[in-house]
PDB file of C-alpha atoms in Angstrom:
ATOM      1  CA  MET X   1       0.054 -50.514 -31.825  1.00 39.00           C
ATOM      2  CA  ASP X   2       2.322 -52.373 -29.526  1.00 44.00           C
ATOM      3  CA  ARG X   3       5.964 -52.349 -30.287  1.00 49.00           C
ATOM      4  CA  VAL X   4       8.271 -55.010 -28.746  1.00 49.00           C
ATOM      5  CA  THR X   5      12.004 -55.345 -29.585  1.00 52.00           C
ATOM      6  CA  ALA X   6      13.270 -58.961 -29.515  1.00 48.00           C
ATOM      7  CA  CYS X   7      16.877 -59.827 -29.836  1.00 49.00           C
ATOM      8  CA  PRO X   8      19.153 -62.814 -28.845  1.00 50.00           C
ATOM      9  CA  ALA X   9      19.655 -61.152 -25.344  1.00 63.00           C
ATOM     10  CA  GLY X  10      15.980 -61.024 -24.638  1.00 79.00           C
ATOM     11  CA  ILE X  11      12.919 -58.650 -24.972  1.00 85.00           C
ATOM     12  CA  ARG X  12      12.873 -54.982 -24.577  1.00 90.00           C
ATOM     13  CA  ALA X  13       9.459 -53.383 -23.677  1.00 91.00           C
ATOM     14  CA  SER X  14       8.187 -50.394 -21.925  1.00 94.00           C
ATOM     15  CA  ALA X  15       4.997 -48.819 -20.592  1.00 95.00           C
ATOM     16  CA  ARG X  16       4.139 -45.089 -20.027  1.00 97.00           C
ATOM     17  CA  VAL X  17       1.333 -43.526 -18.053  1.00 98.00           C
ATOM     18  CA  LEU X  18       0.579 -39.811 -17.712  1.00 98.00           C
ATOM     19  CA  ALA X  19      -2.191 -38.556 -15.467  1.00 98.00           C
ATOM     20  CA  ARG X  20      -3.293 -34.885 -14.833  1.00 97.00           C
ATOM     21  CA  GLY X  21      -6.161 -33.105 -13.272  1.00 96.00           C
ATOM     22  CA  ASP X  22      -8.998 -32.161 -15.475  1.00 93.00           C
ATOM     23  CA  GLY X  23      -9.786 -28.883 -13.797  1.00 91.00           C
ATOM     24  CA  ARG X  24     -13.053 -30.220 -12.605  1.00 92.00           C
ATOM     25  CA  GLY X  25     -11.897 -32.352  -9.702  1.00 91.00           C
ATOM     26  CA  GLY X  26     -11.203 -35.414 -11.798  1.00 94.00           C
ATOM     27  CA  THR X  27      -8.224 -37.125 -13.407  1.00 96.00           C
ATOM     28  CA  ILE X  28      -7.527 -37.702 -17.190  1.00 96.00           C
ATOM     29  CA  LEU X  29      -5.024 -40.038 -18.738  1.00 97.00           C
ATOM     30  CA  PRO X  30      -3.573 -38.369 -21.929  1.00 97.00           C
ATOM     31  CA  VAL X  31      -0.867 -41.053 -22.140  1.00 97.00           C
ATOM     32  CA  LEU X  32      -1.587 -44.779 -21.565  1.00 96.00           C
ATOM     33  CA  GLU X  33       0.816 -46.912 -23.568  1.00 95.00           C
ATOM     34  CA  GLY X  34       2.186 -50.428 -23.203  1.00 93.00           C
ATOM     35  CA  GLU X  35       4.181 -52.873 -25.280  1.00 88.00           C
ATOM     36  CA  GLY X  36       3.936 -56.679 -25.487  1.00 83.00           C
ATOM     37  CA  PRO X  37       4.438 -58.069 -21.949  1.00 86.00           C
ATOM     38  CA  LEU X  38       3.598 -54.624 -20.377  1.00 90.00           C
ATOM     39  CA  ALA X  39      -0.066 -54.091 -21.329  1.00 91.00           C
ATOM     40  CA  VAL X  40      -1.744 -51.126 -19.625  1.00 94.00           C
ATOM     41  CA  ARG X  41      -5.485 -50.863 -19.012  1.00 94.00           C
ATOM     42  CA  ARG X  42      -7.672 -48.236 -17.471  1.00 94.00           C
ATOM     43  CA  THR X  43     -10.221 -49.645 -14.893  1.00 92.00           C
ATOM     44  CA  ARG X  44     -13.097 -48.210 -13.045  1.00 88.00           C
ATOM     45  CA  GLY X  45     -11.977 -45.270 -10.909  1.00 82.00           C
ATOM     46  CA  SER X  46     -13.350 -43.953  -7.585  1.00 82.00           C
ATOM     47  CA  GLY X  47     -14.213 -40.320  -7.248  1.00 83.00           C
ATOM     48  CA  ALA X  48     -11.371 -38.082  -8.358  1.00 91.00           C
ATOM     49  CA  GLU X  49      -9.029 -41.040  -8.608  1.00 95.00           C
ATOM     50  CA  ALA X  50      -8.117 -42.769 -11.954  1.00 97.00           C
ATOM     51  CA  ARG X  51      -7.036 -46.397 -11.772  1.00 97.00           C
ATOM     52  CA  VAL X  52      -4.662 -48.221 -14.148  1.00 97.00           C
ATOM     53  CA  MET X  53      -3.793 -51.863 -14.213  1.00 95.00           C
ATOM     54  CA  LEU X  54      -0.535 -53.403 -15.512  1.00 93.00           C
ATOM     55  CA  VAL X  55      -1.468 -56.655 -17.144  1.00 89.00           C
ATOM     56  CA  GLY X  56       1.201 -59.231 -17.871  1.00 75.00           C
ATOM     57  CA  ALA X  57       0.595 -60.379 -21.466  1.00 57.00           C
ATOM     58  CA  MET X  58       3.545 -62.730 -21.555  1.00 58.00           C
ATOM     59  CA  SER X  59       5.700 -64.766 -18.989  1.00 62.00           C
ATOM     60  CA  GLY X  60       8.597 -62.953 -17.581  1.00 68.00           C
ATOM     61  CA  PRO X  61      10.770 -61.182 -17.003  1.00 84.00           C
ATOM     62  CA  LEU X  62      13.060 -63.934 -18.364  1.00 84.00           C
ATOM     63  CA  GLY X  63      16.830 -63.935 -18.352  1.00 83.00           C
ATOM     64  CA  GLY X  64      18.040 -61.200 -20.828  1.00 86.00           C
ATOM     65  CA  ASP X  65      14.644 -59.191 -20.766  1.00 90.00           C
ATOM     66  CA  HIS X  66      14.576 -55.533 -20.003  1.00 93.00           C
ATOM     67  CA  PHE X  67      11.245 -53.932 -18.988  1.00 93.00           C
ATOM     68  CA  THR X  68      10.753 -50.215 -18.255  1.00 96.00           C
ATOM     69  CA  VAL X  69       7.707 -48.559 -16.716  1.00 96.00           C
ATOM     70  CA  GLY X  70       7.282 -44.773 -16.377  1.00 98.00           C
ATOM     71  CA  VAL X  71       4.478 -43.146 -14.424  1.00 98.00           C
ATOM     72  CA  HIS X  72       3.946 -39.369 -14.099  1.00 98.00           C
ATOM     73  CA  ALA X  73       1.167 -37.904 -11.863  1.00 98.00           C
ATOM     74  CA  ALA X  74       0.981 -34.277 -12.869  1.00 98.00           C
ATOM     75  CA  SER X  75      -0.632 -31.455 -10.999  1.00 97.00           C
ATOM     76  CA  GLY X  76      -4.183 -32.184  -9.879  1.00 97.00           C
ATOM     77  CA  ALA X  77      -3.917 -35.944 -10.672  1.00 97.00           C
ATOM     78  CA  ARG X  78      -5.154 -38.665  -8.338  1.00 98.00           C
ATOM     79  CA  LEU X  79      -3.757 -41.939  -9.695  1.00 98.00           C
ATOM     80  CA  ARG X  80      -3.691 -45.568  -8.520  1.00 98.00           C
ATOM     81  CA  VAL X  81      -1.602 -48.143 -10.364  1.00 97.00           C
ATOM     82  CA  GLY X  82      -1.736 -51.863  -9.608  1.00 96.00           C
ATOM     83  CA  SER X  83      -1.138 -55.120 -11.392  1.00 94.00           C
ATOM     84  CA  ALA X  84      -3.420 -57.905 -12.339  1.00 90.00           C
ATOM     85  CA  ALA X  85      -1.170 -60.626 -11.001  1.00 89.00           C
ATOM     86  CA  ALA X  86       2.203 -61.263  -9.371  1.00 91.00           C
ATOM     87  CA  THR X  87       5.286 -60.681 -11.419  1.00 90.00           C
ATOM     88  CA  LEU X  88       7.179 -63.954 -11.741  1.00 90.00           C
ATOM     89  CA  ALA X  89      10.987 -63.671 -12.489  1.00 90.00           C
ATOM     90  CA  LEU X  90      12.038 -66.816 -14.415  1.00 88.00           C
ATOM     91  CA  PRO X  91      15.266 -68.124 -15.821  1.00 86.00           C
ATOM     92  CA  GLY X  92      15.661 -67.844 -19.515  1.00 75.00           C
ATOM     93  CA  GLN X  93      17.654 -69.507 -22.317  1.00 70.00           C
ATOM     94  CA  ASP X  94      20.110 -66.518 -22.141  1.00 65.00           C
ATOM     95  CA  GLU X  95      22.477 -66.438 -19.106  1.00 71.00           C
ATOM     96  CA  ALA X  96      22.177 -62.690 -18.814  1.00 77.00           C
ATOM     97  CA  GLY X  97      20.060 -61.396 -16.042  1.00 89.00           C
ATOM     98  CA  ALA X  98      16.852 -59.538 -16.469  1.00 92.00           C
ATOM     99  CA  ARG X  99      16.108 -55.878 -15.600  1.00 94.00           C
ATOM    100  CA  TYR X 100      13.000 -54.184 -14.552  1.00 95.00           C
ATOM    101  CA  ASP X 101      13.227 -50.408 -14.206  1.00 97.00           C
ATOM    102  CA  VAL X 102      10.477 -48.194 -12.703  1.00 97.00           C
ATOM    103  CA  ARG X 103      10.476 -44.357 -12.858  1.00 98.00           C
ATOM    104  CA  LEU X 104       7.740 -42.502 -10.790  1.00 98.00           C
ATOM    105  CA  THR X 105       7.236 -38.812 -10.862  1.00 98.00           C
ATOM    106  CA  VAL X 106       4.620 -36.864  -8.707  1.00 98.00           C
ATOM    107  CA  ASP X 107       4.102 -33.293  -9.067  1.00 98.00           C
ATOM    108  CA  ASP X 108       2.785 -30.671  -6.538  1.00 97.00           C
ATOM    109  CA  ASP X 109      -0.979 -31.215  -5.818  1.00 96.00           C
ATOM    110  CA  ALA X 110      -0.836 -34.732  -7.109  1.00 98.00           C
ATOM    111  CA  GLU X 111      -1.060 -38.117  -5.536  1.00 98.00           C
ATOM    112  CA  LEU X 112       0.174 -41.516  -6.744  1.00 98.00           C
ATOM    113  CA  ARG X 113      -0.619 -44.955  -5.149  1.00 98.00           C
ATOM    114  CA  TRP X 114       1.841 -47.515  -6.660  1.00 98.00           C
ATOM    115  CA  LEU X 115       0.501 -50.816  -5.557  1.00 97.00           C
ATOM    116  CA  PRO X 116       1.665 -53.620  -7.781  1.00 95.00           C
ATOM    117  CA  GLU X 117       1.282 -57.262  -6.620  1.00 95.00           C
ATOM    118  CA  GLN X 118       4.200 -59.300  -5.312  1.00 95.00           C
ATOM    119  CA  LEU X 119       7.362 -60.029  -7.208  1.00 94.00           C
ATOM    120  CA  ILE X 120       8.325 -63.747  -7.084  1.00 94.00           C
ATOM    121  CA  SER X 121      11.941 -64.766  -7.557  1.00 94.00           C
ATOM    122  CA  ALA X 122      11.852 -68.199  -9.002  1.00 92.00           C
ATOM    123  CA  GLY X 123      14.641 -70.698  -8.716  1.00 91.00           C
ATOM    124  CA  GLY X 124      17.364 -70.029 -11.371  1.00 90.00           C
ATOM    125  CA  SER X 125      16.240 -66.556 -12.221  1.00 91.00           C
ATOM    126  CA  ASP X 126      18.451 -63.495 -12.007  1.00 93.00           C
ATOM    127  CA  LEU X 127      16.599 -60.127 -11.809  1.00 94.00           C
ATOM    128  CA  ARG X 128      17.642 -56.606 -10.997  1.00 95.00           C
ATOM    129  CA  VAL X 129      14.837 -54.128 -10.174  1.00 96.00           C
ATOM    130  CA  THR X 130      15.352 -50.352  -9.893  1.00 97.00           C
ATOM    131  CA  THR X 131      12.753 -47.964  -8.663  1.00 98.00           C
ATOM    132  CA  SER X 132      13.386 -44.300  -8.875  1.00 98.00           C
ATOM    133  CA  VAL X 133      10.923 -41.843  -7.335  1.00 98.00           C
ATOM    134  CA  ASP X 134      10.879 -38.005  -7.786  1.00 98.00           C
ATOM    135  CA  LEU X 135       8.468 -36.061  -5.743  1.00 98.00           C
ATOM    136  CA  ALA X 136       7.682 -32.318  -5.670  1.00 97.00           C
ATOM    137  CA  ALA X 137       7.413 -30.671  -2.168  1.00 95.00           C
ATOM    138  CA  GLY X 138       3.508 -30.938  -2.165  1.00 95.00           C
ATOM    139  CA  ALA X 139       3.230 -34.437  -3.665  1.00 98.00           C
ATOM    140  CA  ARG X 140       1.646 -37.372  -2.020  1.00 98.00           C
ATOM    141  CA  LEU X 141       2.681 -41.016  -2.454  1.00 98.00           C
ATOM    142  CA  LEU X 142       1.966 -44.505  -1.350  1.00 98.00           C
ATOM    143  CA  LEU X 143       4.403 -47.016  -2.674  1.00 98.00           C
ATOM    144  CA  ARG X 144       4.421 -50.838  -1.945  1.00 98.00           C
ATOM    145  CA  GLU X 145       7.171 -53.276  -2.767  1.00 97.00           C
ATOM    146  CA  GLU X 146       6.742 -57.006  -1.901  1.00 97.00           C
ATOM    147  CA  GLN X 147       9.244 -59.656  -2.791  1.00 96.00           C
ATOM    148  CA  VAL X 148       8.759 -63.385  -2.374  1.00 96.00           C
ATOM    149  CA  LEU X 149      11.916 -65.547  -2.620  1.00 94.00           C
ATOM    150  CA  GLY X 150      11.094 -68.772  -4.397  1.00 88.00           C
ATOM    151  CA  ARG X 151       7.828 -70.502  -5.109  1.00 87.00           C
ATOM    152  CA  ALA X 152       6.497 -73.221  -2.699  1.00 82.00           C
ATOM    153  CA  GLY X 153       9.377 -75.533  -1.809  1.00 80.00           C
ATOM    154  CA  GLU X 154      11.696 -73.830  -4.130  1.00 85.00           C
ATOM    155  CA  GLU X 155      15.055 -72.111  -3.524  1.00 88.00           C
ATOM    156  CA  PRO X 156      15.018 -68.458  -4.760  1.00 90.00           C
ATOM    157  CA  GLY X 157      16.756 -67.008  -7.810  1.00 91.00           C
ATOM    158  CA  ARG X 158      19.010 -64.048  -7.383  1.00 94.00           C
ATOM    159  CA  LEU X 159      17.216 -60.769  -6.854  1.00 95.00           C
ATOM    160  CA  THR X 160      18.672 -57.353  -6.479  1.00 95.00           C
ATOM    161  CA  SER X 161      16.345 -54.521  -5.725  1.00 96.00           C
ATOM    162  CA  ARG X 162      17.271 -50.821  -5.437  1.00 97.00           C
ATOM    163  CA  LEU X 163      14.923 -47.995  -4.337  1.00 98.00           C
ATOM    164  CA  THR X 164      15.683 -44.268  -4.507  1.00 98.00           C
ATOM    165  CA  VAL X 165      13.325 -41.575  -3.326  1.00 98.00           C
ATOM    166  CA  ARG X 166      13.783 -37.846  -3.727  1.00 97.00           C
ATOM    167  CA  THR X 167      11.600 -35.050  -2.395  1.00 96.00           C
ATOM    168  CA  ALA X 168      12.006 -31.453  -3.697  1.00 94.00           C
ATOM    169  CA  GLY X 169      15.289 -32.647  -5.274  1.00 94.00           C
ATOM    170  CA  ARG X 170      16.708 -34.010  -1.965  1.00 95.00           C
ATOM    171  CA  CYS X 171      17.394 -37.753  -1.638  1.00 97.00           C
ATOM    172  CA  VAL X 172      15.674 -39.133   1.445  1.00 96.00           C
ATOM    173  CA  LEU X 173      16.098 -42.908   0.734  1.00 97.00           C
ATOM    174  CA  ASP X 174      18.561 -44.897  -1.318  1.00 97.00           C
ATOM    175  CA  GLN X 175      18.706 -48.514  -0.320  1.00 95.00           C
ATOM    176  CA  GLU X 176      19.604 -51.818  -2.072  1.00 94.00           C
ATOM    177  CA  LEU X 177      18.619 -55.421  -1.144  1.00 93.00           C
ATOM    178  CA  ALA X 178      20.388 -58.378  -2.699  1.00 93.00           C
ATOM    179  CA  CYS X 179      19.132 -61.988  -2.012  1.00 93.00           C
ATOM    180  CA  GLY X 180      19.694 -65.446  -3.378  1.00 89.00           C
ATOM    181  CA  PRO X 181      22.747 -67.206  -5.004  1.00 90.00           C
ATOM    182  CA  GLY X 182      25.705 -64.924  -5.485  1.00 85.00           C
ATOM    183  CA  ALA X 183      24.328 -62.150  -3.128  1.00 86.00           C
ATOM    184  CA  PRO X 184      26.675 -60.879  -0.500  1.00 86.00           C
ATOM    185  CA  GLY X 185      27.040 -63.222   2.509  1.00 82.00           C
ATOM    186  CA  GLY X 186      24.649 -62.735   5.454  1.00 80.00           C
ATOM    187  CA  TRP X 187      21.562 -61.695   3.466  1.00 86.00           C
ATOM    188  CA  ASP X 188      19.713 -64.618   5.015  1.00 85.00           C
ATOM    189  CA  GLY X 189      21.264 -64.239   8.455  1.00 85.00           C
ATOM    190  CA  PRO X 190      20.112 -62.665  11.653  1.00 83.00           C
ATOM    191  CA  ALA X 191      21.070 -59.115  10.344  1.00 78.00           C
ATOM    192  CA  GLY X 192      19.211 -59.852   7.087  1.00 79.00           C
ATOM    193  CA  LEU X 193      16.064 -61.735   6.491  1.00 87.00           C
ATOM    194  CA  ALA X 194      16.622 -64.120   9.396  1.00 84.00           C
ATOM    195  CA  GLY X 195      15.311 -67.126   7.402  1.00 85.00           C
ATOM    196  CA  HIS X 196      12.168 -65.313   6.063  1.00 90.00           C
ATOM    197  CA  ARG X 197      11.162 -65.754   2.498  1.00 92.00           C
ATOM    198  CA  ALA X 198       9.020 -62.619   2.046  1.00 95.00           C
ATOM    199  CA  VAL X 199      10.153 -58.987   2.459  1.00 96.00           C
ATOM    200  CA  GLY X 200       8.502 -55.799   1.787  1.00 96.00           C
ATOM    201  CA  GLN X 201       8.116 -52.031   2.483  1.00 97.00           C
ATOM    202  CA  LEU X 202       5.853 -49.139   2.200  1.00 98.00           C
ATOM    203  CA  VAL X 203       6.984 -45.596   1.338  1.00 98.00           C
ATOM    204  CA  VAL X 204       4.283 -43.068   2.563  1.00 98.00           C
ATOM    205  CA  VAL X 205       4.642 -39.390   1.628  1.00 98.00           C
ATOM    206  CA  ARG X 206       2.240 -36.898   3.047  1.00 96.00           C
ATOM    207  CA  PRO X 207       2.928 -33.137   3.362  1.00 94.00           C
ATOM    208  CA  GLU X 208       1.527 -33.180   6.975  1.00 94.00           C
ATOM    209  CA  PHE X 209       4.400 -35.546   8.041  1.00 95.00           C
ATOM    210  CA  ALA X 210       6.848 -32.607   7.728  1.00 91.00           C
ATOM    211  CA  GLY X 211       5.419 -31.016  10.896  1.00 90.00           C
ATOM    212  CA  ALA X 212       4.126 -34.172  12.650  1.00 92.00           C
ATOM    213  CA  PRO X 213       6.095 -37.208  11.613  1.00 92.00           C
ATOM    214  CA  PRO X 214       4.946 -40.629  12.806  1.00 94.00           C
ATOM    215  CA  ALA X 215       6.937 -42.102  15.815  1.00 94.00           C
ATOM    216  CA  ALA X 216       9.574 -44.736  15.153  1.00 95.00           C
ATOM    217  CA  ARG X 217       8.251 -48.043  16.494  1.00 95.00           C
ATOM    218  CA  VAL X 218       7.996 -51.733  16.079  1.00 94.00           C
ATOM    219  CA  PHE X 219       4.414 -52.271  14.720  1.00 91.00           C
ATOM    220  CA  GLU X 220       4.427 -56.058  15.227  1.00 92.00           C
ATOM    221  CA  GLU X 221       7.048 -58.723  15.230  1.00 91.00           C
ATOM    222  CA  GLY X 222       8.702 -58.409  11.782  1.00 92.00           C
ATOM    223  CA  ALA X 223       7.449 -54.987  10.945  1.00 95.00           C
ATOM    224  CA  ALA X 224       8.700 -51.542  11.907  1.00 96.00           C
ATOM    225  CA  VAL X 225       7.663 -47.784  11.162  1.00 96.00           C
ATOM    226  CA  MET X 226      10.493 -45.223  10.622  1.00 96.00           C
ATOM    227  CA  PRO X 227      10.086 -41.554   9.829  1.00 96.00           C
ATOM    228  CA  LEU X 228      12.596 -40.259   7.209  1.00 95.00           C
ATOM    229  CA  THR X 229      13.697 -36.680   6.526  1.00 89.00           C
ATOM    230  CA  GLY X 230      10.841 -34.478   5.319  1.00 87.00           C
ATOM    231  CA  PRO X 231       7.326 -35.712   4.839  1.00 95.00           C
ATOM    232  CA  VAL X 232       8.193 -39.400   4.443  1.00 97.00           C
ATOM    233  CA  ALA X 233       7.556 -42.555   6.507  1.00 97.00           C
ATOM    234  CA  LEU X 234       9.052 -45.931   5.724  1.00 98.00           C
ATOM    235  CA  VAL X 235       7.507 -49.275   6.776  1.00 97.00           C
ATOM    236  CA  THR X 236       9.638 -52.355   6.443  1.00 96.00           C
ATOM    237  CA  ALA X 237       8.525 -55.951   7.083  1.00 96.00           C
ATOM    238  CA  VAL X 238       9.703 -59.548   6.800  1.00 96.00           C
ATOM    239  CA  ALA X 239       7.422 -62.643   6.973  1.00 96.00           C
ATOM    240  CA  PRO X 240       7.484 -66.361   6.298  1.00 94.00           C
ATOM    241  CA  ASP X 241       5.258 -65.920   3.284  1.00 95.00           C
ATOM    242  CA  GLY X 242       3.566 -63.335   1.049  1.00 95.00           C
ATOM    243  CA  LEU X 243       0.172 -63.526   2.843  1.00 95.00           C
ATOM    244  CA  ARG X 244       1.599 -62.711   6.246  1.00 96.00           C
ATOM    245  CA  LEU X 245       3.836 -59.958   4.579  1.00 97.00           C
ATOM    246  CA  ARG X 246       0.651 -58.267   3.119  1.00 97.00           C
ATOM    247  CA  ARG X 247      -1.196 -58.319   6.468  1.00 97.00           C
ATOM    248  CA  LEU X 248       1.792 -56.681   8.221  1.00 97.00           C
ATOM    249  CA  LEU X 249       2.135 -53.964   5.670  1.00 97.00           C
ATOM    250  CA  ASP X 250      -1.641 -53.240   5.571  1.00 97.00           C
ATOM    251  CA  GLY X 251      -1.800 -53.139   9.352  1.00 96.00           C
ATOM    252  CA  ALA X 252       1.162 -50.706   9.574  1.00 96.00           C
ATOM    253  CA  LEU X 253      -0.424 -48.475   6.981  1.00 96.00           C
ATOM    254  CA  ALA X 254      -3.731 -48.380   8.862  1.00 96.00           C
ATOM    255  CA  SER X 255      -1.864 -47.341  12.012  1.00 94.00           C
ATOM    256  CA  LEU X 256      -0.485 -44.343  10.186  1.00 92.00           C
ATOM    257  CA  ASP X 257      -3.991 -43.289   9.434  1.00 83.00           C
TER     258      ASP X 257
END
């Protein structure tokens, strides 16, 4: 049964997914749990890959809410996690900001494709997102983050997003982006988003990159590919809107293949 904690400061809710290989070339999901606004559903898979969808059962996150998602792909698992719709950060009655924490763990001989839909920072909202990724040496990962600042004709809320990636216990990426009212000056200037309202990235981890990393390059205007330490490649992109952003990220990913 779903368990949601509500208090004057907002809602506390969490979701957990555990996937592991079944020993026959498939993937099983022994843990699939969600609470309130974080409903979790298994959908039709493809081959060895299991697929899970996060379904927003309520609006939010609102000011004062704290959502937590944990996903673990254990040995032998092939798992894809997406979301049914964009996440819309909204202002709440409480002046406190909202938090959305994601923890991803991928073991040896496992693969995780973390592909949620875009996060939209609505005017007046205040959201802090943290994504922490721990990968074994032989893990594979495709992670996509996309953020859209404001709805059509709307100024954005405040959005702070931090992403940390560790492979075999070594930190290979630790970055933070702050946008909107109250963010450090220059976030929207030439050294930041340069007036764009959509920003995103891909983290691609493949063991073969350790010996043959992709070349650093500009993929198209607004998008770049950069190899990181170990078997990791980072794609970053900015665009005027979410549709153009997705096209840039998809094109850059196809170029890595």
